JSON list of C-alpha atoms in Angstrom, two decimals:
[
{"chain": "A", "resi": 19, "resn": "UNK", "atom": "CA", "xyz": [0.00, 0.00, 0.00]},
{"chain": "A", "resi": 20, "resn": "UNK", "atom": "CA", "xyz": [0.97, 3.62, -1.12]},
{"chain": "A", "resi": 21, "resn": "UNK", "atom": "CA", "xyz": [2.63, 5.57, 2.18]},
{"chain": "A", "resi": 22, "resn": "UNK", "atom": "CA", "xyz": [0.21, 7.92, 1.54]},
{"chain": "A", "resi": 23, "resn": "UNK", "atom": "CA", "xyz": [-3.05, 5.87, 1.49]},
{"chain": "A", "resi": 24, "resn": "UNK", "atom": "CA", "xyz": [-1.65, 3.95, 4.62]},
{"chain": "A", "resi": 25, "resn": "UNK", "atom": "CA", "xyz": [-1.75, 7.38, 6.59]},
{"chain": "A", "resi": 26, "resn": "UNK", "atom": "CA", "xyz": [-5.13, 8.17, 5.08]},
{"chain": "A", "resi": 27, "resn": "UNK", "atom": "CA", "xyz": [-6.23, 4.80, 6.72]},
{"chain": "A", "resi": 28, "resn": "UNK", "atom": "CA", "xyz": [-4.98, 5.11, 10.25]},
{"chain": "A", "resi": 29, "resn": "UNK", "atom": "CA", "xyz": [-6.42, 9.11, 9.70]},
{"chain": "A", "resi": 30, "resn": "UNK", "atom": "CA", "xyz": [-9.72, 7.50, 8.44]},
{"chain": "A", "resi": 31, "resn": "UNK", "atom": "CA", "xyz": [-9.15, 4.46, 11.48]},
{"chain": "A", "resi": 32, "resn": "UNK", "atom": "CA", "xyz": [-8.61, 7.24, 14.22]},
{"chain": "A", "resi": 33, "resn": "UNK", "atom": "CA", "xyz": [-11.46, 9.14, 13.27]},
{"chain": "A", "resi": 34, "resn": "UNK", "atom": "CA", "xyz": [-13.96, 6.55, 13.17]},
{"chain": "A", "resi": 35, "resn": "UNK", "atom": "CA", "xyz": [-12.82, 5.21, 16.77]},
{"chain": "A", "resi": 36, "resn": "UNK", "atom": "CA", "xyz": [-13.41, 8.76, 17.94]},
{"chain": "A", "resi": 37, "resn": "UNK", "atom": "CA", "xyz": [-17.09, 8.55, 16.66]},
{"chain": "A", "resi": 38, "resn": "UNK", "atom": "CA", "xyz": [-17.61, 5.13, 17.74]},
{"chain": "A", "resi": 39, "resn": "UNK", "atom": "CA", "xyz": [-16.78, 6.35, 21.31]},
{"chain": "A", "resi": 40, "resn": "UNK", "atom": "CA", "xyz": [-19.18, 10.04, 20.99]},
{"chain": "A", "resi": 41, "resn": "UNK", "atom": "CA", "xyz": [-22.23, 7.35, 19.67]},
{"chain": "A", "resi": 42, "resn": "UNK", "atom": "CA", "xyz": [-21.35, 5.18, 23.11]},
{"chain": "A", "resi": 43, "resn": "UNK", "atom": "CA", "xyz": [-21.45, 8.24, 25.22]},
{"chain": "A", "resi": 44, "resn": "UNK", "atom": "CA", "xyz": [-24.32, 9.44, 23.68]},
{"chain": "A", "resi": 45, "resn": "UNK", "atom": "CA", "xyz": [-26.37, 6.01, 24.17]},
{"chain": "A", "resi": 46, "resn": "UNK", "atom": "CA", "xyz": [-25.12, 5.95, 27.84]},
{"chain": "A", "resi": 47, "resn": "UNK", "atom": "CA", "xyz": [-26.25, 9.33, 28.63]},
{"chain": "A", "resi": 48, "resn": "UNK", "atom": "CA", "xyz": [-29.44, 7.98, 26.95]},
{"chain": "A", "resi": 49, "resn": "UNK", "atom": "CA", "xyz": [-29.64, 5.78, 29.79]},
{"chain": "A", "resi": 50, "resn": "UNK", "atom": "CA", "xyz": [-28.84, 8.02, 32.34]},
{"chain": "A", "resi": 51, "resn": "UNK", "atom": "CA", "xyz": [-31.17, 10.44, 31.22]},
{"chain": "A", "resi": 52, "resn": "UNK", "atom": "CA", "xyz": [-34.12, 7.46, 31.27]},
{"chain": "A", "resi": 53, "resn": "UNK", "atom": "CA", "xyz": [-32.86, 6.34, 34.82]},
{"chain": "A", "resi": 54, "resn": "UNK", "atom": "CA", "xyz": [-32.69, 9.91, 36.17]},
{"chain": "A", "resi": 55, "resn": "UNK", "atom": "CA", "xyz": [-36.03, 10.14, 34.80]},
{"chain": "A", "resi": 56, "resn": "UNK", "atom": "CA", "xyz": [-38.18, 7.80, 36.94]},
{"chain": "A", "resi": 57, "resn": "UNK", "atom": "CA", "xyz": [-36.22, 9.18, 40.36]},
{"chain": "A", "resi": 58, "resn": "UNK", "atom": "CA", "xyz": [-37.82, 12.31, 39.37]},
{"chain": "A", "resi": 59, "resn": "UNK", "atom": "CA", "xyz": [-40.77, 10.89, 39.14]},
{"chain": "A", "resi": 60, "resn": "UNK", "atom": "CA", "xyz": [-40.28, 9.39, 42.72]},
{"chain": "A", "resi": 61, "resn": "UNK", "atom": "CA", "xyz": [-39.92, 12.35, 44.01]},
{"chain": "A", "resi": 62, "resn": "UNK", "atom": "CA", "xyz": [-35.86, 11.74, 44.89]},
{"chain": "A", "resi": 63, "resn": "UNK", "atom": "CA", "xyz": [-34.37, 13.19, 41.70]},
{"chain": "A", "resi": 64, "resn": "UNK", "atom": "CA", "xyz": [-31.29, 15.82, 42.98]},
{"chain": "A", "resi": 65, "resn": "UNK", "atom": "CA", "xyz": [-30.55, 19.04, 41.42]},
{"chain": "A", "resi": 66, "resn": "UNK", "atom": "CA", "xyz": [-27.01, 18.28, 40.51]},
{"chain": "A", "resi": 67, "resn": "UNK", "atom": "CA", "xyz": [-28.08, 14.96, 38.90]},
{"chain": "A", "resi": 68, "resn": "UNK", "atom": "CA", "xyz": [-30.15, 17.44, 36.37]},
{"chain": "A", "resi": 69, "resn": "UNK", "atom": "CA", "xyz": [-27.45, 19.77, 35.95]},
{"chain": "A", "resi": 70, "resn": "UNK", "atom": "CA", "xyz": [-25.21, 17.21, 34.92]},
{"chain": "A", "resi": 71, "resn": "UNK", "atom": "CA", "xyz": [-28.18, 15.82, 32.19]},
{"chain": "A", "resi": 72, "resn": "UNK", "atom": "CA", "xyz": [-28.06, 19.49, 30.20]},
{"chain": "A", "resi": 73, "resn": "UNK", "atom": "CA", "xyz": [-24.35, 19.42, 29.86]},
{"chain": "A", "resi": 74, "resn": "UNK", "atom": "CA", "xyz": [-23.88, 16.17, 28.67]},
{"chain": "A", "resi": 75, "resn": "UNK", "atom": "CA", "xyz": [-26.78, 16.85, 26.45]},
{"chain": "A", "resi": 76, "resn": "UNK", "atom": "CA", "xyz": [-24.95, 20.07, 25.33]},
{"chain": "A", "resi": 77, "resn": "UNK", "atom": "CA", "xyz": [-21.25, 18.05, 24.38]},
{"chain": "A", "resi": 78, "resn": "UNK", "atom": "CA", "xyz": [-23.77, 15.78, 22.30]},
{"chain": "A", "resi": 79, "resn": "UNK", "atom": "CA", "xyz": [-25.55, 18.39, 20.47]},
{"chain": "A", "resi": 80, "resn": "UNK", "atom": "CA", "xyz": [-21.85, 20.14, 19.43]},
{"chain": "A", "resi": 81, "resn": "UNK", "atom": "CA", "xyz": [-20.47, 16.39, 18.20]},
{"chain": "A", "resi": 82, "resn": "UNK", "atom": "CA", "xyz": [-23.05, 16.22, 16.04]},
{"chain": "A", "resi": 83, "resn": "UNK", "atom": "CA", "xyz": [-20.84, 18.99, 13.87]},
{"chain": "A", "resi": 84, "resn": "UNK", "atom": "CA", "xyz": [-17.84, 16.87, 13.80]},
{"chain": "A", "resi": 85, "resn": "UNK", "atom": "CA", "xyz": [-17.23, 16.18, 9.69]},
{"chain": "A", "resi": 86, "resn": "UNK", "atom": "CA", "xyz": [-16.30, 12.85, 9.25]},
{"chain": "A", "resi": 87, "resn": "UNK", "atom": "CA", "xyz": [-13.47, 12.15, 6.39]},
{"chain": "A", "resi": 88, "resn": "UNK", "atom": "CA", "xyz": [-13.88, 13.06, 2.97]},
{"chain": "A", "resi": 89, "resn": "UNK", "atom": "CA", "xyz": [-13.68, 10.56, 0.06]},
{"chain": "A", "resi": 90, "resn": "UNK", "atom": "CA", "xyz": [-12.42, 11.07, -3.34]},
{"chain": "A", "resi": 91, "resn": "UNK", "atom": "CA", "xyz": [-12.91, 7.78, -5.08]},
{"chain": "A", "resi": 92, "resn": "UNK", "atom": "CA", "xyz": [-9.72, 5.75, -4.55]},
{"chain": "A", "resi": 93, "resn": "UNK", "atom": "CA", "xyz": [-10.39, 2.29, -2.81]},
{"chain": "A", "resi": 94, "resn": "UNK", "atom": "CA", "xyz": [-13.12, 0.17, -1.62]},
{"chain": "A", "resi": 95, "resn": "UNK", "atom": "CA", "xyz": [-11.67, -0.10, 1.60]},
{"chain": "A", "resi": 96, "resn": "UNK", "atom": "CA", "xyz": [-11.72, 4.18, 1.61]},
{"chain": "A", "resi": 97, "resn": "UNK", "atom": "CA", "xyz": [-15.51, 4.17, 0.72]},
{"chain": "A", "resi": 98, "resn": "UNK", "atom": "CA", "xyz": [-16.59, 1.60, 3.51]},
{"chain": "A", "resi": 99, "resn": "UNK", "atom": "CA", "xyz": [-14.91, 3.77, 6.17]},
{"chain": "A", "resi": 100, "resn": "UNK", "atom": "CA", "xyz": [-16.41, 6.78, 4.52]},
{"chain": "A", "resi": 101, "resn": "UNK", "atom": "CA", "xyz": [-19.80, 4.89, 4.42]},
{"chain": "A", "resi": 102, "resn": "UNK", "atom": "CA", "xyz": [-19.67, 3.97, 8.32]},
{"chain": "A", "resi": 103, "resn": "UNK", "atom": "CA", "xyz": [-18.56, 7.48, 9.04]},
{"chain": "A", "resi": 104, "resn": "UNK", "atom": "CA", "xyz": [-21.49, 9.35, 7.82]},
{"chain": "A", "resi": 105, "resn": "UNK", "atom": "CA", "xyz": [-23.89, 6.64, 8.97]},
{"chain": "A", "resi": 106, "resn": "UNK", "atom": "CA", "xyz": [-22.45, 6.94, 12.52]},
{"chain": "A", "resi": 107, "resn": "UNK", "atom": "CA", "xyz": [-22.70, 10.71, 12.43]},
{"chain": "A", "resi": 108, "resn": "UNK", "atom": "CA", "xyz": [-26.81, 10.28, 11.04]},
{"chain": "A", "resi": 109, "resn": "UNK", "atom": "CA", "xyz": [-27.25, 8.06, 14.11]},
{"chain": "A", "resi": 110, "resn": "UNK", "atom": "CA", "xyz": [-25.41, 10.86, 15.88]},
{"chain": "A", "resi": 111, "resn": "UNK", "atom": "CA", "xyz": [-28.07, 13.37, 14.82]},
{"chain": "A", "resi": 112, "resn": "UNK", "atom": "CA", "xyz": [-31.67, 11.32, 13.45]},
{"chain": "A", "resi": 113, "resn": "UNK", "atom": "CA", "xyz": [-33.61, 14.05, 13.46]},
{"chain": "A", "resi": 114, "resn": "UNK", "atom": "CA", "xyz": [-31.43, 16.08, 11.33]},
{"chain": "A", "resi": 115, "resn": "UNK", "atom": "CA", "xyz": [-31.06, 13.24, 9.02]},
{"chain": "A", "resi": 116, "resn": "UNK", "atom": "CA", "xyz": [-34.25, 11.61, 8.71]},
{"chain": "A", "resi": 117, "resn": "UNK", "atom": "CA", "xyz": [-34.59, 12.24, 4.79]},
{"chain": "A", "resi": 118, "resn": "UNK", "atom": "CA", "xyz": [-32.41, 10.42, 1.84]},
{"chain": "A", "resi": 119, "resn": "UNK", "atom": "CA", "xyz": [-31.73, 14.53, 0.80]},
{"chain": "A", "resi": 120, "resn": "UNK", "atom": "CA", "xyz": [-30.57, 15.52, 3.91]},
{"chain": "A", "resi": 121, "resn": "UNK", "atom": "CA", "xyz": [-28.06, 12.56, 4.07]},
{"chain": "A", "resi": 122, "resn": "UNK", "atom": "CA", "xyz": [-26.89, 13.34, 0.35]},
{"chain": "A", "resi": 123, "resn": "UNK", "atom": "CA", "xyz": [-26.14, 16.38, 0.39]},
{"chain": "A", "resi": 124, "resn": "UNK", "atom": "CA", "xyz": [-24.06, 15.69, 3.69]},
{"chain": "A", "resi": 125, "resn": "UNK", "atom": "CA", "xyz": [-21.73, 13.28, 2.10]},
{"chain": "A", "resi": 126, "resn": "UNK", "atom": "CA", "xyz": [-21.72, 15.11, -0.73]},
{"chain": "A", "resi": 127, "resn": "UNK", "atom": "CA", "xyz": [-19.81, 18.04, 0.99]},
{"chain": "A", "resi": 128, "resn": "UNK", "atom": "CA", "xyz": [-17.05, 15.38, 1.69]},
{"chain": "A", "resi": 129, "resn": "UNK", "atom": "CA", "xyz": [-16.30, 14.56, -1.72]},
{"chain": "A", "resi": 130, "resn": "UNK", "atom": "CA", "xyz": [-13.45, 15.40, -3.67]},
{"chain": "A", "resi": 131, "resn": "UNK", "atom": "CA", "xyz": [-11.42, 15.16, -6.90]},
{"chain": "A", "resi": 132, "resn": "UNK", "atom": "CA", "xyz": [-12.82, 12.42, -9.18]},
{"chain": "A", "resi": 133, "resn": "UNK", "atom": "CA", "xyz": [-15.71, 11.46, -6.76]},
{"chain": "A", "resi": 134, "resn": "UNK", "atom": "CA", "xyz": [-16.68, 14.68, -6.63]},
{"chain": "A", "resi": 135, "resn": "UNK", "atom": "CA", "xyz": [-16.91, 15.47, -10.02]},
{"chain": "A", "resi": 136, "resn": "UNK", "atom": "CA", "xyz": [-18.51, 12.02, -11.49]},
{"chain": "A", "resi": 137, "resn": "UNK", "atom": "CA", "xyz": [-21.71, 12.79, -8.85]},
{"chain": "A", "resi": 138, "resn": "UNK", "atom": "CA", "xyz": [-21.87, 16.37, -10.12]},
{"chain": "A", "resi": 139, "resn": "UNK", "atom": "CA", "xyz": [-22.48, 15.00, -14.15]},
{"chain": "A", "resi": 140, "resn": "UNK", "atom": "CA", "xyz": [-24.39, 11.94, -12.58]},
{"chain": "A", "resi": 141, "resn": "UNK", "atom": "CA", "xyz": [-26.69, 13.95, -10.62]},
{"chain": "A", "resi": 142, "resn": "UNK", "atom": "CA", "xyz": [-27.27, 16.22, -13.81]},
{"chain": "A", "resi": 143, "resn": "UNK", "atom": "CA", "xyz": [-28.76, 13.22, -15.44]},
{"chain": "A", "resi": 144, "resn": "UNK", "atom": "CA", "xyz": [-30.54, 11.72, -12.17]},
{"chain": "A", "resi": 145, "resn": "UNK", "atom": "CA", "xyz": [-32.26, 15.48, -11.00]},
{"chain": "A", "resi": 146, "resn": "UNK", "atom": "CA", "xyz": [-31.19, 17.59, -8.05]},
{"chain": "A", "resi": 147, "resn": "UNK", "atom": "CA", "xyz": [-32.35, 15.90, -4.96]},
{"chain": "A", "resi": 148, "resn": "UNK", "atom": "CA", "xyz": [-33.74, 12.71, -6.73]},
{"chain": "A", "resi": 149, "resn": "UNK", "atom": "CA", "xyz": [-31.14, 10.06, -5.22]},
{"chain": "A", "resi": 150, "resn": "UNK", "atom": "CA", "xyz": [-32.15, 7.84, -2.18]},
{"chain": "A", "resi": 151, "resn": "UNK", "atom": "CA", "xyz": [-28.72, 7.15, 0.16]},
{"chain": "A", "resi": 152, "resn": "UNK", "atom": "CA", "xyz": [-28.23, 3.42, -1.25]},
{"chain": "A", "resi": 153, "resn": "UNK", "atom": "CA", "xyz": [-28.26, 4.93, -4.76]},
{"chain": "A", "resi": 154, "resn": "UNK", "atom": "CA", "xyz": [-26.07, 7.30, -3.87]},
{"chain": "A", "resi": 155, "resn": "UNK", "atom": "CA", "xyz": [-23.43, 4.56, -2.09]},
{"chain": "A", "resi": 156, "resn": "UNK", "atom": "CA", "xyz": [-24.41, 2.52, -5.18]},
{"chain": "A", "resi": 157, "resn": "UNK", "atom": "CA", "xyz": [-22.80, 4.68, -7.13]},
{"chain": "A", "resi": 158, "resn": "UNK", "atom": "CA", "xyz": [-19.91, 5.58, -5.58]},
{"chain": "A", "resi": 159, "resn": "UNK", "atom": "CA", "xyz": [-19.19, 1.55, -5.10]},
{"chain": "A", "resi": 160, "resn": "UNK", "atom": "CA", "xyz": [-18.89, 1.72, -8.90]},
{"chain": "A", "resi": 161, "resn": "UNK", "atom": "CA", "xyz": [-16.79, 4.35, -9.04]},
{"chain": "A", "resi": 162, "resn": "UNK", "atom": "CA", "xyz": [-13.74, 2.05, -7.06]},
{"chain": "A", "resi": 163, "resn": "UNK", "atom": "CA", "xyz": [-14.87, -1.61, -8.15]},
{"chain": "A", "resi": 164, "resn": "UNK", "atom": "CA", "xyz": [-11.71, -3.81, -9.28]},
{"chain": "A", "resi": 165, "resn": "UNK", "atom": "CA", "xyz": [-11.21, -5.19, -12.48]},
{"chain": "A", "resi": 166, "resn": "UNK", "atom": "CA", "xyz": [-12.77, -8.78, -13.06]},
{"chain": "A", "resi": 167, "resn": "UNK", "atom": "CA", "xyz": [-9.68, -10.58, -12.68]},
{"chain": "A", "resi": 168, "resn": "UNK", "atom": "CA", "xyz": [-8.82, -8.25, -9.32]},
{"chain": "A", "resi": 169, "resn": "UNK", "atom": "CA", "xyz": [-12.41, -9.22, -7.95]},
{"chain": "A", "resi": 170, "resn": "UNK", "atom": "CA", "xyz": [-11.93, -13.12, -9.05]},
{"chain": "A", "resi": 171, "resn": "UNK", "atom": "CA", "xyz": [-8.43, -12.88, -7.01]},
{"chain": "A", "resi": 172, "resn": "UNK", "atom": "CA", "xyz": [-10.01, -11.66, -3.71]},
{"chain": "A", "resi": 173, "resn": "UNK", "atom": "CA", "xyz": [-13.12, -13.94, -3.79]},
{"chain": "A", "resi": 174, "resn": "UNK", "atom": "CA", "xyz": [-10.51, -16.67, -4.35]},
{"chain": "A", "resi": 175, "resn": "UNK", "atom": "CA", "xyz": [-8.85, -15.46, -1.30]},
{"chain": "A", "resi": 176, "resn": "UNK", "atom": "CA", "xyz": [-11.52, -15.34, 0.90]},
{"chain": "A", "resi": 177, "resn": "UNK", "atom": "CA", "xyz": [-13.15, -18.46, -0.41]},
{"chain": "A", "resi": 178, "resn": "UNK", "atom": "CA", "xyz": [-9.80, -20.29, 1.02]},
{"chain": "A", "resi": 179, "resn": "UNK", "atom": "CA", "xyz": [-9.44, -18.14, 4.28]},
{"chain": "A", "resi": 180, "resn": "UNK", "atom": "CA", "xyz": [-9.14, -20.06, 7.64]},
{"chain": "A", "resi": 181, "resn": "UNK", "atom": "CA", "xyz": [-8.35, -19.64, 11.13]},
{"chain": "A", "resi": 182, "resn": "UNK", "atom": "CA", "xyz": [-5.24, -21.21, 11.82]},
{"chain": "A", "resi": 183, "resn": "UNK", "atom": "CA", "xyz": [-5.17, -23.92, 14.28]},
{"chain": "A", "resi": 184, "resn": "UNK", "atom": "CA", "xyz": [-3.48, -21.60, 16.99]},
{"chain": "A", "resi": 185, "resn": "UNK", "atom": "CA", "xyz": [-4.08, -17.84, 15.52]},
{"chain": "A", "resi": 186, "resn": "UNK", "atom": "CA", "xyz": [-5.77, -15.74, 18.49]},
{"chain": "A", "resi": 187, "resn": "UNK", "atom": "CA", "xyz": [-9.04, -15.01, 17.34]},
{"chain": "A", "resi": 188, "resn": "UNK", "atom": "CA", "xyz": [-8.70, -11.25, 16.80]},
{"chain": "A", "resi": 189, "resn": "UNK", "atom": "CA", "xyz": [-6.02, -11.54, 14.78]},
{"chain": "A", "resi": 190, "resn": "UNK", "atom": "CA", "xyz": [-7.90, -13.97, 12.20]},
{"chain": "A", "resi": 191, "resn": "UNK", "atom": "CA", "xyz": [-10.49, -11.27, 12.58]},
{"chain": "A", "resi": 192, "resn": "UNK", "atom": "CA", "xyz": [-8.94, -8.69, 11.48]},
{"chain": "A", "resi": 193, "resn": "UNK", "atom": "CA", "xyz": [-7.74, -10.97, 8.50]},
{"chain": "A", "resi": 194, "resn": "UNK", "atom": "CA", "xyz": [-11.33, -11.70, 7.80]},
{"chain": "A", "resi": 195, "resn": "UNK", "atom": "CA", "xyz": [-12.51, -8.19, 7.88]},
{"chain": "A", "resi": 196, "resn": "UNK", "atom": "CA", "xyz": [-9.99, -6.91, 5.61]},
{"chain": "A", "resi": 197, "resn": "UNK", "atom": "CA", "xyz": [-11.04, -9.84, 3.37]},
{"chain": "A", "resi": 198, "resn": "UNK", "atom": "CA", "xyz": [-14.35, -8.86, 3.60]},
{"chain": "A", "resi": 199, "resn": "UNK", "atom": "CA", "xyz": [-14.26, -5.44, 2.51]},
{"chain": "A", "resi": 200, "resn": "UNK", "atom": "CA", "xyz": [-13.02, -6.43, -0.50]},
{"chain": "A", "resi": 201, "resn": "UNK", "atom": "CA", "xyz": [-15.62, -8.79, -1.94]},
{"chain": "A", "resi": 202, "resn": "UNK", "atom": "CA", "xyz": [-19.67, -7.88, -2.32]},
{"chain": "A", "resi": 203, "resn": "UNK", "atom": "CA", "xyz": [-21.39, -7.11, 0.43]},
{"chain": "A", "resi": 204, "resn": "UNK", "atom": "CA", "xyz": [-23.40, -10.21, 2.33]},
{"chain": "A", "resi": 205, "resn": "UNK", "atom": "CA", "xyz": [-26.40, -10.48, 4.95]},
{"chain": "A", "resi": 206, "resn": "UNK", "atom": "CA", "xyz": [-26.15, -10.87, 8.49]},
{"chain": "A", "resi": 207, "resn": "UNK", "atom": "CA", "xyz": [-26.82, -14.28, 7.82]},
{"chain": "A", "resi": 208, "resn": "UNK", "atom": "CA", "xyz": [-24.05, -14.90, 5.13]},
{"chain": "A", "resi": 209, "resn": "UNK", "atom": "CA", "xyz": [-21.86, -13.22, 7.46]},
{"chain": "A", "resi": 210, "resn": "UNK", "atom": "CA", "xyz": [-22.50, -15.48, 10.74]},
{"chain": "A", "resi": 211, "resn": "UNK", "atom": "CA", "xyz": [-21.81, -18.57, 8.56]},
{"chain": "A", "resi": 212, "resn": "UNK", "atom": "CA", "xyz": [-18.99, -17.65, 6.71]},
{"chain": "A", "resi": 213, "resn": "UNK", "atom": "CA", "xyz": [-16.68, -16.79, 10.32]},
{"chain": "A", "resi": 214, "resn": "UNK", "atom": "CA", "xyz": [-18.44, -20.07, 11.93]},
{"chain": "A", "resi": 215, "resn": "UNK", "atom": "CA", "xyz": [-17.15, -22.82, 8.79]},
{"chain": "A", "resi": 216, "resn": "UNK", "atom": "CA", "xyz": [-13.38, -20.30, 8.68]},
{"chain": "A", "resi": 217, "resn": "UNK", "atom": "CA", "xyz": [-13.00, -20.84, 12.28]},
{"chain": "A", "resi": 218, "resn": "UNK", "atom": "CA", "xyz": [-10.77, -23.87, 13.36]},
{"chain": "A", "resi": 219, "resn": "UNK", "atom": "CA", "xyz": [-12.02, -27.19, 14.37]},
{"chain": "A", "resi": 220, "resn": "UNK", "atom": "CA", "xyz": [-11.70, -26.59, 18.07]},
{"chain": "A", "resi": 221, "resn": "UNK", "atom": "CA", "xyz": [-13.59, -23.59, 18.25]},
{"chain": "A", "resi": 222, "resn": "UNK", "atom": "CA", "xyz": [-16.79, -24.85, 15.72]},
{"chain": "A", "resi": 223, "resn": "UNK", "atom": "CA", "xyz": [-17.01, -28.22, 17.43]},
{"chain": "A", "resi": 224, "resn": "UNK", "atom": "CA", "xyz": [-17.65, -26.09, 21.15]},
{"chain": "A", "resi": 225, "resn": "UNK", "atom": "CA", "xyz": [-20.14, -23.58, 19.42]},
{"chain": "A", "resi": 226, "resn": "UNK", "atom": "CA", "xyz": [-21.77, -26.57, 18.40]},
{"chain": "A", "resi": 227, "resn": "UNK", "atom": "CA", "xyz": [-22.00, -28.05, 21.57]},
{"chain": "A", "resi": 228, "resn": "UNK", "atom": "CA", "xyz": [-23.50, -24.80, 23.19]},
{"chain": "A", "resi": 229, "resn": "UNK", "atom": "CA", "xyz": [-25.65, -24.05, 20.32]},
{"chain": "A", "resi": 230, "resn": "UNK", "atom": "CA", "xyz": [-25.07, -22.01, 17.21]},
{"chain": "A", "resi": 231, "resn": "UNK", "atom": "CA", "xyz": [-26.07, -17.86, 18.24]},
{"chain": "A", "resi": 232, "resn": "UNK", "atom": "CA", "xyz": [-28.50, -15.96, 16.16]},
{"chain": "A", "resi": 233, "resn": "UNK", "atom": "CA", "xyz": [-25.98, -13.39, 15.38]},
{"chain": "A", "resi": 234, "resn": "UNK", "atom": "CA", "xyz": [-22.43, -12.36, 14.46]},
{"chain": "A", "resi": 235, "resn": "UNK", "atom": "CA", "xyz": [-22.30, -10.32, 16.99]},
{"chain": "A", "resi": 236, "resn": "UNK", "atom": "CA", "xyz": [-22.68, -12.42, 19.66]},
{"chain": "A", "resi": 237, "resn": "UNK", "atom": "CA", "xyz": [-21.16, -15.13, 17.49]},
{"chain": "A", "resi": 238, "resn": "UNK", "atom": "CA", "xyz": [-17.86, -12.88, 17.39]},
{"chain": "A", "resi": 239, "resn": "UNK", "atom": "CA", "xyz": [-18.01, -12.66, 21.35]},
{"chain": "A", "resi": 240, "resn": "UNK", "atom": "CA", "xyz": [-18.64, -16.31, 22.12]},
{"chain": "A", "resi": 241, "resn": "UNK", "atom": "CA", "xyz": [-15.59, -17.03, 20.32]},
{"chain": "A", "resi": 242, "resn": "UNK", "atom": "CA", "xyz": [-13.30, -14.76, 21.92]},
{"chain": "A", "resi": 243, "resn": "UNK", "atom": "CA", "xyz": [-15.09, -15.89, 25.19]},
{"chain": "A", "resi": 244, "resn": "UNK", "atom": "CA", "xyz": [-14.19, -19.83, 24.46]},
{"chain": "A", "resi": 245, "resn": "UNK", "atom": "CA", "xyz": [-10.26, -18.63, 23.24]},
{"chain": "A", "resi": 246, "resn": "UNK", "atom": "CA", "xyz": [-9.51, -16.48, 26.67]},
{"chain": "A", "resi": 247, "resn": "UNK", "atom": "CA", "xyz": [-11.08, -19.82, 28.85]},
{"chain": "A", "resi": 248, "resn": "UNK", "atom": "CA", "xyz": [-8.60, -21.70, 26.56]},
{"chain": "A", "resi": 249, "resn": "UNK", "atom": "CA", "xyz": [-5.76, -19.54, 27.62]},
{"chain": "A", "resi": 250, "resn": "UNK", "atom": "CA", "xyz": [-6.62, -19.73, 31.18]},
{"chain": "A", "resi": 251, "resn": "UNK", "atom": "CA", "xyz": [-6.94, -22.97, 31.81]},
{"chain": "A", "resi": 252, "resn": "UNK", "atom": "CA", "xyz": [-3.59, -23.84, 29.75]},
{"chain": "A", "resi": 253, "resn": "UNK", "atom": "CA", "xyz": [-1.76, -21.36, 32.10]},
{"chain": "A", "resi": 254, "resn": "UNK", "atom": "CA", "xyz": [-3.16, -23.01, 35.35]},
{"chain": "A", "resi": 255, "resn": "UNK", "atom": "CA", "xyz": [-1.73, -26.64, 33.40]},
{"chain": "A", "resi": 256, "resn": "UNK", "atom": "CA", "xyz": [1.77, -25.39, 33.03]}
]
């Protein structure tokens, strides 16, 4: 990878970890807000508890301002983190982003050079204001897909991706992901079973015992879950 598109990806890596940490504050002050809600109620709600409510809600509402990083059509990896960033920020701020438009013309203000310039023509033919948000991501996907031969190399790839028998399982992770990003998109579904039949023998034949989950999510943590009991129990053996 170019020097300069490996700085652009910690850049775009940093910022979205930043984000990702505002959208976790924001959900827990959600709860504390709901929690310090039904005290009141009670009757036992304190005055600092409220003061403390408003200026959390305040850092929240001056977040929602934060750009995320601008994308000028040069890899698929680029556009997912470009994708996540503005999706995080329209979490961020729902009511301001509750419209296809609104969410448009927001990313559009991040593009540049060649991105920029291909939605400009492509919107002259489409209308002002006529593109929903997965036609507007559609497009830009085109804009960055490899060649045939390219996308036949990374499907071959992933199609032969597996854990090793003693990789930790965030490092296969991240192998996966990277994998991922470069092939079409999948369901949830498609997702779940392509880690579960990568994952090495150990680790399917115990999520088979306990039962398959209904997610990746939780499929993700019951893995790393069964690898640290792994560790442990090896260390007390030694």
């Amino acid at each position: 990878m170019d020097p300069r598109e490996r700085l652009a990806t910690s850049e775009a890596e940093s910022e979205l970890a930043r984000l990702e940490l505002l959208l976790a504050e924001k959900k827990r002050g959600v709860e504390k807000s709901s929690s310090a809600s039904k005290r009141q109620r009670a009757g036992t709600l304190c005055d600092d508890t409220t003061s403390s409510r408003k200026k959390a809600r305040g850092r929240g509402r001056r977040d929602f301002l934060s750009p995320p990083v601008t994308f000028s059509g040069d890899t698929l990896e680029a556009l997912k983190q470009f994708r996540r960033h503005c999706e995080l920020q329209f979490r961020l701020d729902k009511d301001g982003y509750d419209m296809d438009t609104n969410k448009v013309l927001f990313a559009m203000s991040r593009l540049e050079g060649h991105a920029a310039e291909a939605w400009e023509r492509e919107e002259e033919v489409r209308g002002l204001d006529n593109s929903t948000w997965e036609e507007f991501t559609a497009f830009l996907r085109q804009l960055v897909e490899p060649c045939p031969m390219e996308r036949a190399g990374h499907l071959e790839d992933y199609h032969n991706m597996r854990q090793d028998g003693h990789e930790p399982i965030n490092k296969f992770l991240t192998r996966l992901y990277r994998a991922e990003d470069l092939v079409p998109e999948q369901t949830e579904e498609q997702l779940m079973v392509s880690l579960f039949v990568r994952l090495n023998d150990s680790l399917r034949n115990r999520i088979v015992f306990e039962g398959l989950p209904k997610t990746r999510q939780e499929l993700v943590k019951m893995t790393r879950r069964m690898q640290m009991q792994s560790s442990i129990i090896g260390r007390s053996q030694r």
